[in-house]
Short mmCIF file of C-alpha atoms in Angstrom, two decimals:
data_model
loop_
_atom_site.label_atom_id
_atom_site.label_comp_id
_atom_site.label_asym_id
_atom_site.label_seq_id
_atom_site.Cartn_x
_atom_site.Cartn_y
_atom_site.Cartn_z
CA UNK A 23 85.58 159.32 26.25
CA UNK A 24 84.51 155.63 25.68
CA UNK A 25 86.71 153.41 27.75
CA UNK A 26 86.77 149.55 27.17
CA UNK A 27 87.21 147.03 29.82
CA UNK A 28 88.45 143.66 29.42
CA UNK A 29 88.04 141.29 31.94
CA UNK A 30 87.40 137.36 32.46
CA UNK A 31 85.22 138.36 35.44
CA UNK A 32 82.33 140.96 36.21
CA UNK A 33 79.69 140.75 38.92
CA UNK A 34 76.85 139.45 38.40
CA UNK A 35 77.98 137.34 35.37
CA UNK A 36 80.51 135.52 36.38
CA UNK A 37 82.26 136.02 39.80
CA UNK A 38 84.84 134.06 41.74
CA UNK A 39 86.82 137.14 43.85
CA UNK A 40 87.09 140.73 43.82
CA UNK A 41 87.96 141.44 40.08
CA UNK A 42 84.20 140.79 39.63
CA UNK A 43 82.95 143.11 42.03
CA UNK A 44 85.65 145.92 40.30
CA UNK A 45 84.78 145.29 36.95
CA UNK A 46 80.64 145.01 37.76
CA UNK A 47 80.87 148.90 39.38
CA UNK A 48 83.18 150.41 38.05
CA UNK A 49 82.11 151.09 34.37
CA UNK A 50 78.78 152.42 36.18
CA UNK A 51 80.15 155.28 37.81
CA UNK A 52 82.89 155.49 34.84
CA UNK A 53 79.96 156.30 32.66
CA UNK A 54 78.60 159.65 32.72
CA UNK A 55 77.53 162.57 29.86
CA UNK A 56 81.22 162.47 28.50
CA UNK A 57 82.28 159.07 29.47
CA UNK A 58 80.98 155.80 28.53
CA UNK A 59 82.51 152.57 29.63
CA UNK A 60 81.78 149.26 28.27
CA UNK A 61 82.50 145.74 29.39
CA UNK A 62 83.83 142.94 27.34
CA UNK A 63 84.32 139.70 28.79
CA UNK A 64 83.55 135.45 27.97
CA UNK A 65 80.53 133.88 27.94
CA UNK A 66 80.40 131.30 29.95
CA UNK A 67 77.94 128.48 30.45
CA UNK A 68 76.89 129.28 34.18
CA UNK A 69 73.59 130.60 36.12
CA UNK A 70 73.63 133.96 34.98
CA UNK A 71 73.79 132.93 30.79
CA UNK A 72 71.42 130.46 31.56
CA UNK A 73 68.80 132.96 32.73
CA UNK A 74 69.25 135.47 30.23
CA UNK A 75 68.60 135.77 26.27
CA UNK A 76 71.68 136.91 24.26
CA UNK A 77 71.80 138.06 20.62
CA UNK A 78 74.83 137.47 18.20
CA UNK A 79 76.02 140.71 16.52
CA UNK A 80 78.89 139.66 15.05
CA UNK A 81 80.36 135.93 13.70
CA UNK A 82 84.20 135.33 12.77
CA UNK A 83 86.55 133.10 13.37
CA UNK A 84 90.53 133.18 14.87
CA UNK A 85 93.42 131.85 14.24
CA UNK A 86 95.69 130.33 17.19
CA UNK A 87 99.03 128.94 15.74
CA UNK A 88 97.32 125.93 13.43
CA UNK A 89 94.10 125.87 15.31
CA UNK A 90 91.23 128.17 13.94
CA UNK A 91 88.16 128.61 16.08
CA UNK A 92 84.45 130.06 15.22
CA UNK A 93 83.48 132.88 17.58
CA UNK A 94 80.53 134.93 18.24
CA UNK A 95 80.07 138.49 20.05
CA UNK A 96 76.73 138.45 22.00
CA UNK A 97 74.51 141.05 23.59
CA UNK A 98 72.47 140.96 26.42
CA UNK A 99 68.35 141.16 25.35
CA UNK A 100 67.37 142.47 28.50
CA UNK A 101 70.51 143.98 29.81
CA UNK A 102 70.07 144.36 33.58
CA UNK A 103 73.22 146.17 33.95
CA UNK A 104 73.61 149.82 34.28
CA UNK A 105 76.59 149.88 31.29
CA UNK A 106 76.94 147.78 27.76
CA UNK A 107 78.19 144.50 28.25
CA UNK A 108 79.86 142.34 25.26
CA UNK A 109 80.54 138.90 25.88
CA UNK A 110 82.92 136.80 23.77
CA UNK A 111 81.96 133.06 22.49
CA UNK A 112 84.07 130.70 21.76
CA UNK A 113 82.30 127.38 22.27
CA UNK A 114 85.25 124.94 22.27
CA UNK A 115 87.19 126.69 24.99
CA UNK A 116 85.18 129.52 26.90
CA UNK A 117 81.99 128.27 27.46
CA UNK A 118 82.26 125.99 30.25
CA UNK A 119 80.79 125.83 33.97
CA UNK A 120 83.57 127.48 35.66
CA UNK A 121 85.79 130.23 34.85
CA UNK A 122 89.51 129.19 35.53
CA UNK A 123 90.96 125.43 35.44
CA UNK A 124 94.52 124.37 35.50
CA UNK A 125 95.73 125.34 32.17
CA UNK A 126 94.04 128.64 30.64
CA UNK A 127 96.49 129.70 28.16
CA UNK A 128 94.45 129.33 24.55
CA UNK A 129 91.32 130.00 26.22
CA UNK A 130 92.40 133.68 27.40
CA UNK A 131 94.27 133.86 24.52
CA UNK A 132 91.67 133.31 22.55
CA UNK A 133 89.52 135.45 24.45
CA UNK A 134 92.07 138.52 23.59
CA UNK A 135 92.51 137.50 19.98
CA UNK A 136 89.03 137.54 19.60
CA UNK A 137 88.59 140.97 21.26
CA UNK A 138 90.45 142.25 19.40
CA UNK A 139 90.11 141.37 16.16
CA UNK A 140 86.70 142.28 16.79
CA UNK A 141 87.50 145.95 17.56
CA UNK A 142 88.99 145.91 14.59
CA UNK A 143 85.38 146.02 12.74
CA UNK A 144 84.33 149.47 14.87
CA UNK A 145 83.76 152.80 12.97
CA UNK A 146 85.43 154.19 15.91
CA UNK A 147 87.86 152.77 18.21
CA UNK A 148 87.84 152.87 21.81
CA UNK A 149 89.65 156.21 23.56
CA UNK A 150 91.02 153.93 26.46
CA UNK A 151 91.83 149.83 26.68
CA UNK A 152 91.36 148.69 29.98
CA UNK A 153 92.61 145.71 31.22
CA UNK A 154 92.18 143.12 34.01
CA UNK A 155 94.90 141.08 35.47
CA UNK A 156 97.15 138.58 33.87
CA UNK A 157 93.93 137.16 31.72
CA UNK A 158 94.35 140.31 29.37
CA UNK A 159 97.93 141.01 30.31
CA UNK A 160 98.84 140.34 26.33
CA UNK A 161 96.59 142.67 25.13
CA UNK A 162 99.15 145.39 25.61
CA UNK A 163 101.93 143.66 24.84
CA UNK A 164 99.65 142.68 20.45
CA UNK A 165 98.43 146.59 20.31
CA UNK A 166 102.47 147.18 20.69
CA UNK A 167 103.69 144.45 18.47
CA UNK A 168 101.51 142.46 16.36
CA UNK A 169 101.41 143.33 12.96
CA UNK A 170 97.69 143.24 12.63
CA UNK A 171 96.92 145.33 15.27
CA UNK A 172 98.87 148.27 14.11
CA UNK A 173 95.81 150.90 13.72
CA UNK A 174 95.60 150.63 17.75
CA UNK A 175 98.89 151.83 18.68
CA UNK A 176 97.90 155.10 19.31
CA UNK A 177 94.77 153.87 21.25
CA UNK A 178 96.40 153.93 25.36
CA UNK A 179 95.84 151.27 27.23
CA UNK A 180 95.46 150.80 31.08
CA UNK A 181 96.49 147.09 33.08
CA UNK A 182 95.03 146.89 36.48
CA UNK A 183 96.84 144.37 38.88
CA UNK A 184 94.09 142.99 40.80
CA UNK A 185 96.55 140.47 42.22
CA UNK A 186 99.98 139.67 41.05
CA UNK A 187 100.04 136.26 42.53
CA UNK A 188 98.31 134.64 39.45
CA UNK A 189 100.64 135.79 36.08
CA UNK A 190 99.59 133.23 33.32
CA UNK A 191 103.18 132.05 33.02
CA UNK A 192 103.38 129.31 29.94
CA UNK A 193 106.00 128.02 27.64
CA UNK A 194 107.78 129.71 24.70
CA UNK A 195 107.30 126.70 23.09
CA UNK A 196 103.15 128.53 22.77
CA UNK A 197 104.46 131.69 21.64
CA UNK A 198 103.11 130.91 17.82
CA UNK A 199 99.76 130.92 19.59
CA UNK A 200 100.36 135.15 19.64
CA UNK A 201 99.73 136.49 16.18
CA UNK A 202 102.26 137.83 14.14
CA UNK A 203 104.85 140.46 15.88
CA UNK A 204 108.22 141.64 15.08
CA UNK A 205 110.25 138.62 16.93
CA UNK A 206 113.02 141.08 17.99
CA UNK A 207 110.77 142.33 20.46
CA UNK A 208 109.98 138.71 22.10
CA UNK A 209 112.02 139.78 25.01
CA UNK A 210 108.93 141.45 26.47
CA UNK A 211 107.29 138.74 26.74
CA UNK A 212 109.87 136.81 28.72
CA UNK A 213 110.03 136.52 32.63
CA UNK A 214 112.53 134.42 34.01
CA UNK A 215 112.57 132.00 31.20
CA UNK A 216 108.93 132.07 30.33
CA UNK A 217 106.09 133.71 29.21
CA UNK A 218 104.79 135.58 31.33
CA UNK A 219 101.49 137.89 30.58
CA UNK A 220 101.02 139.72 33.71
CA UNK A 221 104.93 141.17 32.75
CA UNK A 222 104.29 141.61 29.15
CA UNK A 223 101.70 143.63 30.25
CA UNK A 224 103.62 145.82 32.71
CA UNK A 225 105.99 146.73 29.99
CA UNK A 226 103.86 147.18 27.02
CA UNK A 227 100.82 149.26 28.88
CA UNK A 228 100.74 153.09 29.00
CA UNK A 229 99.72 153.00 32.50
CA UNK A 230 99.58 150.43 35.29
CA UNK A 231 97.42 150.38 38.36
CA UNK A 232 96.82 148.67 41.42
CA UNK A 233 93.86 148.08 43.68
CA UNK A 234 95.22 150.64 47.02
CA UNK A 235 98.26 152.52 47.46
CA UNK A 236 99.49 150.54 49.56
CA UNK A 237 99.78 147.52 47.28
CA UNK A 238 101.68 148.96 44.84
CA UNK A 239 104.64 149.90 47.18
CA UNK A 240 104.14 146.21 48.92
CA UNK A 241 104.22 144.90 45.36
CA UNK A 242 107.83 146.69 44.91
CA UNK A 243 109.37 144.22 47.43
CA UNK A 244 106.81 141.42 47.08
CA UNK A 245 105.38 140.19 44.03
CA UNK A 246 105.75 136.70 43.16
CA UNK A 247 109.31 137.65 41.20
CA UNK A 248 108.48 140.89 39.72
CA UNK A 249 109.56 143.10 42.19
CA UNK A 250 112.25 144.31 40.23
CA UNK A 251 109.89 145.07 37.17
CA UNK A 252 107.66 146.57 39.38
CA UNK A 253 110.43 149.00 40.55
CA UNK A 254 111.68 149.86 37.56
CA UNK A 255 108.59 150.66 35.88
CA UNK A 256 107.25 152.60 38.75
CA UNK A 257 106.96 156.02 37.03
CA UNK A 258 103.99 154.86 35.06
CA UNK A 259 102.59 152.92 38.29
CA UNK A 260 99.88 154.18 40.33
CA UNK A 261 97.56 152.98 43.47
CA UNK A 262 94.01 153.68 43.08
CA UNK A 263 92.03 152.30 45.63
CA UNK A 264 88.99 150.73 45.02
CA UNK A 265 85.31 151.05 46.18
CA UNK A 266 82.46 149.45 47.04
CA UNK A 267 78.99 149.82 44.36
CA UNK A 268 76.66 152.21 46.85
CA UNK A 269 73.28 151.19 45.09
CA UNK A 270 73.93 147.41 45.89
CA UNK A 271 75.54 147.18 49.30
CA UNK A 272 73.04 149.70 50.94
CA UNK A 273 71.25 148.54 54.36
CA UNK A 274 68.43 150.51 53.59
CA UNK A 275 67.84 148.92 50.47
CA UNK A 276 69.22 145.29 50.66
CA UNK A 277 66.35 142.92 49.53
CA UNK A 278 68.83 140.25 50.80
CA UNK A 279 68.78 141.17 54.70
CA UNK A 280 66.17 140.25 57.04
CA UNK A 281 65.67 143.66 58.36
CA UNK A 282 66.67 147.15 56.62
CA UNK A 283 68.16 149.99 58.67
CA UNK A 284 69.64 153.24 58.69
CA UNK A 285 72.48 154.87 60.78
CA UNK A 286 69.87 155.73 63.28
CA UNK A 287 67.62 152.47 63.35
CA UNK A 288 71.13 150.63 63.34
CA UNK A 289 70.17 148.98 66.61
CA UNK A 290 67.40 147.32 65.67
CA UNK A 291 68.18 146.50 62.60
CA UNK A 292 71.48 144.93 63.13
CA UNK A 293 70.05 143.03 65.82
CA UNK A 294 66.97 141.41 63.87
CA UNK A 295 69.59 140.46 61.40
CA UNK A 296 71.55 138.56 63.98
CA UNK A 297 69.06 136.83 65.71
CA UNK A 298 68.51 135.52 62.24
CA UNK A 299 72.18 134.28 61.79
CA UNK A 300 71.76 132.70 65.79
CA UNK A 301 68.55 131.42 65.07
CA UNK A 302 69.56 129.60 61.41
CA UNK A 303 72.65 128.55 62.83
CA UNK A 304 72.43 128.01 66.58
CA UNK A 305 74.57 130.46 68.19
CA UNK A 306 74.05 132.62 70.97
CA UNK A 307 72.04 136.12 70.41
CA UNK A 308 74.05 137.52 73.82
CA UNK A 309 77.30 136.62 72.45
CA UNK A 310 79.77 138.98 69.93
CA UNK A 311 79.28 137.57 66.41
CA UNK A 312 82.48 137.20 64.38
CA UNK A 313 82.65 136.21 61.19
CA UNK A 314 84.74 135.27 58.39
CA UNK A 315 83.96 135.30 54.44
CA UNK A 316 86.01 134.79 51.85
CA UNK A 317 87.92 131.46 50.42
CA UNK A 318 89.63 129.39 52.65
CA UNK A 319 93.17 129.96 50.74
CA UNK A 320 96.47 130.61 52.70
CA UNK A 321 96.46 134.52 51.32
CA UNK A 322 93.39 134.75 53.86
CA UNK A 323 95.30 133.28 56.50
CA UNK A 324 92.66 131.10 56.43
CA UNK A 325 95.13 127.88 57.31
CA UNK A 326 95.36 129.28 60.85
CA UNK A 327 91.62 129.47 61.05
CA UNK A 328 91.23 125.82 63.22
CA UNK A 329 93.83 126.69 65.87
CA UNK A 330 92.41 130.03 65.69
CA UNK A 331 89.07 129.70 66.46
CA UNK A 332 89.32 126.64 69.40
CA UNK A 333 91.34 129.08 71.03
CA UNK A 334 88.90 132.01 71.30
CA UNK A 335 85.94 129.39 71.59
CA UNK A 336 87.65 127.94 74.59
CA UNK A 337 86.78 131.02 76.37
CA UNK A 338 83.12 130.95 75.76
CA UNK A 339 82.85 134.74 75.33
CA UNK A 340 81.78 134.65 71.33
CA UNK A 341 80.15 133.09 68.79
CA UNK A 342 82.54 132.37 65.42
CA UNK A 343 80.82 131.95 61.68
CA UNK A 344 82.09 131.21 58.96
CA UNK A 345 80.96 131.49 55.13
CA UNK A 346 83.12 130.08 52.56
CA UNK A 347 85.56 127.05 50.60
CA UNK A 348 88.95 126.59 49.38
CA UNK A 349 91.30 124.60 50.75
CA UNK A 350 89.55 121.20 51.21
CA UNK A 351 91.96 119.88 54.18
CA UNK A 352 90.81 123.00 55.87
CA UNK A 353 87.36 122.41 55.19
CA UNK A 354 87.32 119.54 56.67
CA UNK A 355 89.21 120.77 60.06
CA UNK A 356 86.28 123.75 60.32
CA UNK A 357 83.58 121.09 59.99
CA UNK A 358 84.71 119.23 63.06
CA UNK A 359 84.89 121.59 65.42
CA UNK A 360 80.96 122.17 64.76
CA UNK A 361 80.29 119.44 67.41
CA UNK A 362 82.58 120.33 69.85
CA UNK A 363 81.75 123.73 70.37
CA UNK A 364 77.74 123.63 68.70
CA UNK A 365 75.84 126.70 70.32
CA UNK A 366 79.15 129.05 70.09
CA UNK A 367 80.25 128.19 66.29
CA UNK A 368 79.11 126.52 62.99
CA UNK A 369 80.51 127.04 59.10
CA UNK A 370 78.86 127.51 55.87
CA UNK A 371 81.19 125.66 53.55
CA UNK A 372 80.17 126.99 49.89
CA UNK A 373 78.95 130.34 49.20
CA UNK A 374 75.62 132.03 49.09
CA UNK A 375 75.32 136.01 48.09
CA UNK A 376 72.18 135.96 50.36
CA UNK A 377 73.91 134.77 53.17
CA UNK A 378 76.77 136.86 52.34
CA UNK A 379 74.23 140.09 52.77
CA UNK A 380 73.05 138.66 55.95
CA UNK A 381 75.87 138.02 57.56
CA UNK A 382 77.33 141.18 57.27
CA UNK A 383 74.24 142.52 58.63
CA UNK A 384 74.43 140.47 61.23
CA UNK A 385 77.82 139.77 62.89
CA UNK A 386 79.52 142.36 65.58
CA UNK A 387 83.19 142.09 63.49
CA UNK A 388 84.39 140.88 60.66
CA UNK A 389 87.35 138.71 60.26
CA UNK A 390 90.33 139.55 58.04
CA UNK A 391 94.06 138.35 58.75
CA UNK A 392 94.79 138.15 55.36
CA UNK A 393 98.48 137.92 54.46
CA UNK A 394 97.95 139.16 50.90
CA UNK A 395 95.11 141.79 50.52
CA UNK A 396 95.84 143.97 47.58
CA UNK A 397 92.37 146.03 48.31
CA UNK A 398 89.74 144.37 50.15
CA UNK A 399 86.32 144.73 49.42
CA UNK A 400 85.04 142.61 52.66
CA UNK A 401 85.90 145.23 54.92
CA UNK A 402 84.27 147.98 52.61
CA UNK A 403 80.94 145.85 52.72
CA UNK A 404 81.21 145.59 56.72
CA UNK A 405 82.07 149.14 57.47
CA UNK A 406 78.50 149.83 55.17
CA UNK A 407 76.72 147.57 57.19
CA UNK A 408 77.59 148.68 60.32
CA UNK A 409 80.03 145.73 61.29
CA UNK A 410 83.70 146.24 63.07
CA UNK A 411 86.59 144.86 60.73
CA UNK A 412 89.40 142.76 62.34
CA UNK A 413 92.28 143.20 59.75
CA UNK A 414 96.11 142.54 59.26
CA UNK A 415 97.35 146.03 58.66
CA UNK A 416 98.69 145.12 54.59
CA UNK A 417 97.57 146.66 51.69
CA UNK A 418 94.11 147.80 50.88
CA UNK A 419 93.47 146.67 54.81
CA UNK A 420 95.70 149.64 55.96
CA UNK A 421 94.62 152.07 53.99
CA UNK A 422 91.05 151.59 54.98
CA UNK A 423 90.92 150.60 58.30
CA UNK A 424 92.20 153.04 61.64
CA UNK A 425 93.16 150.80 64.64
CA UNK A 426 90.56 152.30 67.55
CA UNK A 427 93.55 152.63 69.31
CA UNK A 428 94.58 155.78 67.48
CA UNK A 429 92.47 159.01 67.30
CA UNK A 430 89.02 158.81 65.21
CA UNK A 431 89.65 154.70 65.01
CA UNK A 432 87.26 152.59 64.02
CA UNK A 433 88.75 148.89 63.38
CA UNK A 434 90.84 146.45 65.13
CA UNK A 435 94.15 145.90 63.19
CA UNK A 436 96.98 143.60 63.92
CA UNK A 437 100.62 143.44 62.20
CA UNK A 438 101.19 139.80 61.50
CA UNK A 439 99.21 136.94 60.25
CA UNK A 440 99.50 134.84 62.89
CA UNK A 441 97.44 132.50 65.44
CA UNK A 442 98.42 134.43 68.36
CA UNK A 443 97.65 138.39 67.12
CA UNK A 444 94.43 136.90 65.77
CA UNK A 445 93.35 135.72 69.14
CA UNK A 446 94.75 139.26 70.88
CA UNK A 447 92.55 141.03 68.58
CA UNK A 448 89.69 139.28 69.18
CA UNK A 449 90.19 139.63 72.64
CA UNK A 450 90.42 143.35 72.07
CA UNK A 451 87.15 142.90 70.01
CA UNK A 452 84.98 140.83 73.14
CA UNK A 453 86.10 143.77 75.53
CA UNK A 454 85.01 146.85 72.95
CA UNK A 455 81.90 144.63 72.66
CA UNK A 456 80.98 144.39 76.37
CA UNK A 457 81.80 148.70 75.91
CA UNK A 458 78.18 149.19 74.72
CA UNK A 459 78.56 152.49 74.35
CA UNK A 460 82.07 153.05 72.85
CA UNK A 461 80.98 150.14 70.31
CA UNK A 462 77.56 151.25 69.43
CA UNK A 463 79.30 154.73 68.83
CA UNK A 464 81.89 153.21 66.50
CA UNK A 465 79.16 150.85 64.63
CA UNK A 466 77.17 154.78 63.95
CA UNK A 467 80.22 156.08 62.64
CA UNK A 468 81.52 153.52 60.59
CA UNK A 469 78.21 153.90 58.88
CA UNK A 470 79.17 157.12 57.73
CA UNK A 471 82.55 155.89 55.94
CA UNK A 472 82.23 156.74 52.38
CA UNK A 473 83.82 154.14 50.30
CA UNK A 474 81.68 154.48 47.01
CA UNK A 475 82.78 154.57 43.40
CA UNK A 476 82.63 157.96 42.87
CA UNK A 477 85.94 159.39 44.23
CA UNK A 478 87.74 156.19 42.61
CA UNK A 479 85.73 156.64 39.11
CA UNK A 480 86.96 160.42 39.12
CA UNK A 481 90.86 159.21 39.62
CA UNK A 482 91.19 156.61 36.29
CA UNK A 483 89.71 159.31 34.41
CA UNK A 484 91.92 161.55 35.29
CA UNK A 485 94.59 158.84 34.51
CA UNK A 486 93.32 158.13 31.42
CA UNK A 487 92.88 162.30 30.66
CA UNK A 488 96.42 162.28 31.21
CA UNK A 489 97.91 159.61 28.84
CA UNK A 490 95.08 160.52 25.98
#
């Protein structure tokens, strides 16, 4: 089977949340003696395109509306990945620094068009499309309806909602930016009065999935406005949950940590690794570490972060760090409490992957009260290392994390994102801390939590056996 995926992110190209990490590990464990999965996203100018050497296999040009626009598909020289990786190039709108703005509609547009007439060109077309979030959402919708991609209508195609938050709503007024379809069928492009790609693709696609169980029944009562959709397509909707890629967050292996260790050096390891972190960022070794990464967005709860952490600080029984960016008021807040409470607390504003490693090598428990989590990847990467998560039981958080409170528990969950069940829990957390022996039980076991690829890989391709 050779499955397609189509993405505006994959790690290590280009990565600004989750959908990266998916779409990076993923097609690796897809591909196998009688699968193959391939990656097609833009090229963008950033670190990773600037480091590598790319070759041009194929030159055309695309027609949005009255706009036309040269393209290129490029291969890596020296492809570092463990699966193919395509990238589209369209200079005037895809190559940039970053990889969303304020107004993306022609440049994922574009992206699709381009895709697609590309695949076009292929002795053999794919056996599966898959597609990523609202930035391919209309790929469904043109192998359904536009005229010139009638030879894929046979070809099934997959959407994955990564988050339904972001849809890619625009104007009809842009609809003459979609090639040619039958106009009778416009109505499946419309969402409450616009266009809206993420729904387009929920009707058109053979198949849609989430990132966790969970998040698809969540998403039948909250979604941004397509709840309704959401229900009424749920026969062809399915929660697979995620995992984490095994060959790159591995402590026995991780060329970013200070020390590497195994379930049974754990001690020792962990510990080097935090002294680190208190050393670097002058906290105290004796104290629980928490610690927080992610973006500083209100889906992360991250708002309640300030009031948050001056409570728990107040106490003087842990040490809070923090590794991340976002919201630039709340930025600011986190920076000044860095005086107040130096020794006990200090932030990280940006983001470093070494760091990233480090840290969740490092801390005691990891901090997650997110109000929207459709997987979760964070507390996949702390269980690995060793590290206690501290979630709000929603989506991918409850189906991965067992309150300690309840037999075989590992985690600390609460049920609402607010400032004080946060605090509770980290009570709860400083008091399974001073516990040495319950906690450095639960740090062994959570060691042992298997949350690879594999299982995951083996459940789209039974969805896509089934719709083939």
């Amino acid at each position: 089977m050779n499955i397609i995926h189509i993405s505006a992110e994959c790690y290590p190209v280009a990565k600004v949340g989750g959908l990266a990490d998916v779409v990076g590990a993923l097609p690796k464990y897809q591909s196998n003696t009688k699968n193959k999965a391939q990656v097609i996203m833009p090229f963008y100018d950033n670190k990773f395109t600037k480091q590598h050497k790319f070759t041009s296999i194929y030159n055309s040009e695309l027609k949005l509306g009255e706009n036309s626009y040269s393209f290129k598909v490029l291969v890596l020289e020296d492809n570092v990945l463990d699966f193919d990786i395509f990238f589209i190039d369209i200079p005037r709108l895809l190559f940039k620094d970053y990889v969303y703005s304020f107004n993306d509609t022609e440049r994922f547009l574009a992206f699709q068009v381009a895709t697609l007439d590309w695949l076009l060109t292929w002795d053999k077309y794919p056996d599966i499309i898959h597609c990523h979030d609202h930035h391919t959402g209309l790929i469904p919708f043109m192998l359904q309806e536009s005229f010139k991609y009638e030879t894929f209508r046979k070809i099934p195609n997959v959407l994955t909602i990564h988050n339904a938050q972001y849809q890619g709503w625009f104007s009809h007024d842009d609809v003459k930016l979609i090639p040619d379809f039958n106009f009778n069928h416009v109505g499946l492009l419309d969402w409450d009065g616009q266009i809206n790609p993420l729904a387009a693709a929920i009707k058109c696609a053979w198949s849609v999935t989430t990132v966790s169980p969970s998040y698809m029944e969540e998403l039948k009562f909250k979604a941004n406005g397509l709840e309704h959709l959401l229900s009424a397509e749920s026969a062809k909707c399915t929660g697979i949950l995620n995992g984490i890629d095994w060959k790159v967050w591995n402590t026995e292996t991780d060329t970013y940590i200070k020390k590497q260790y195994a379930i049974n050096t754990i001690a020792s390891g962990k510990k080097a690794n935090k002294q680190y972190l208190c050393d670097t960022f002058n906290l105290d070794i004796d104290k629980p570490l928490f610690a927080f990464i992610g973006r500083l967005v209100g889906e992360k709860g991250s708002d309640l972060f300030p009031e948050t952490f001056k409570n728990s600080l107040d106490k003087g029984d842990a040490n809070i760090l923090l590794l991340g960016s976002g919201n630039t008021i709340v930025e600011e807040e986190l920076k000044k409490l860095k005086e107040p409470y130096a020794g006990i607390y200090n932030a990280f504003i940006g983001y470093d992957e070494t760091l990233s490693h480090i840290i969740y090598a490092g801390a005691d428990f990891l901090l997650m009260p997110s109000r929207v989590e459709p997987c979760g990847l964070n507390q996949m990467y702390s269980l690995r290392y060793g590290t206690i998560p501290i979630v709000r039981s929603i989506g991918g958080l409850k189906d991965t994390v067992i309150d300690i409170a309840k037999p075989d528990g590992f985690g600390i969950c609460h049920e609402n994102t607010e400032v004080s069940e946060i605090n509770t829990a980290i009570d709860r957390a400083v008091k399974l801390y001073e516990n040495k022996t319950k906690f450095n039980k639960i740090r062994k076991q959570i060691m042992g939590i298997n949350h690879s690829w594999n299982a995951s890989a083996k459940a789209y391709i039974k969805l896509y056996e089934s719709i083939n």
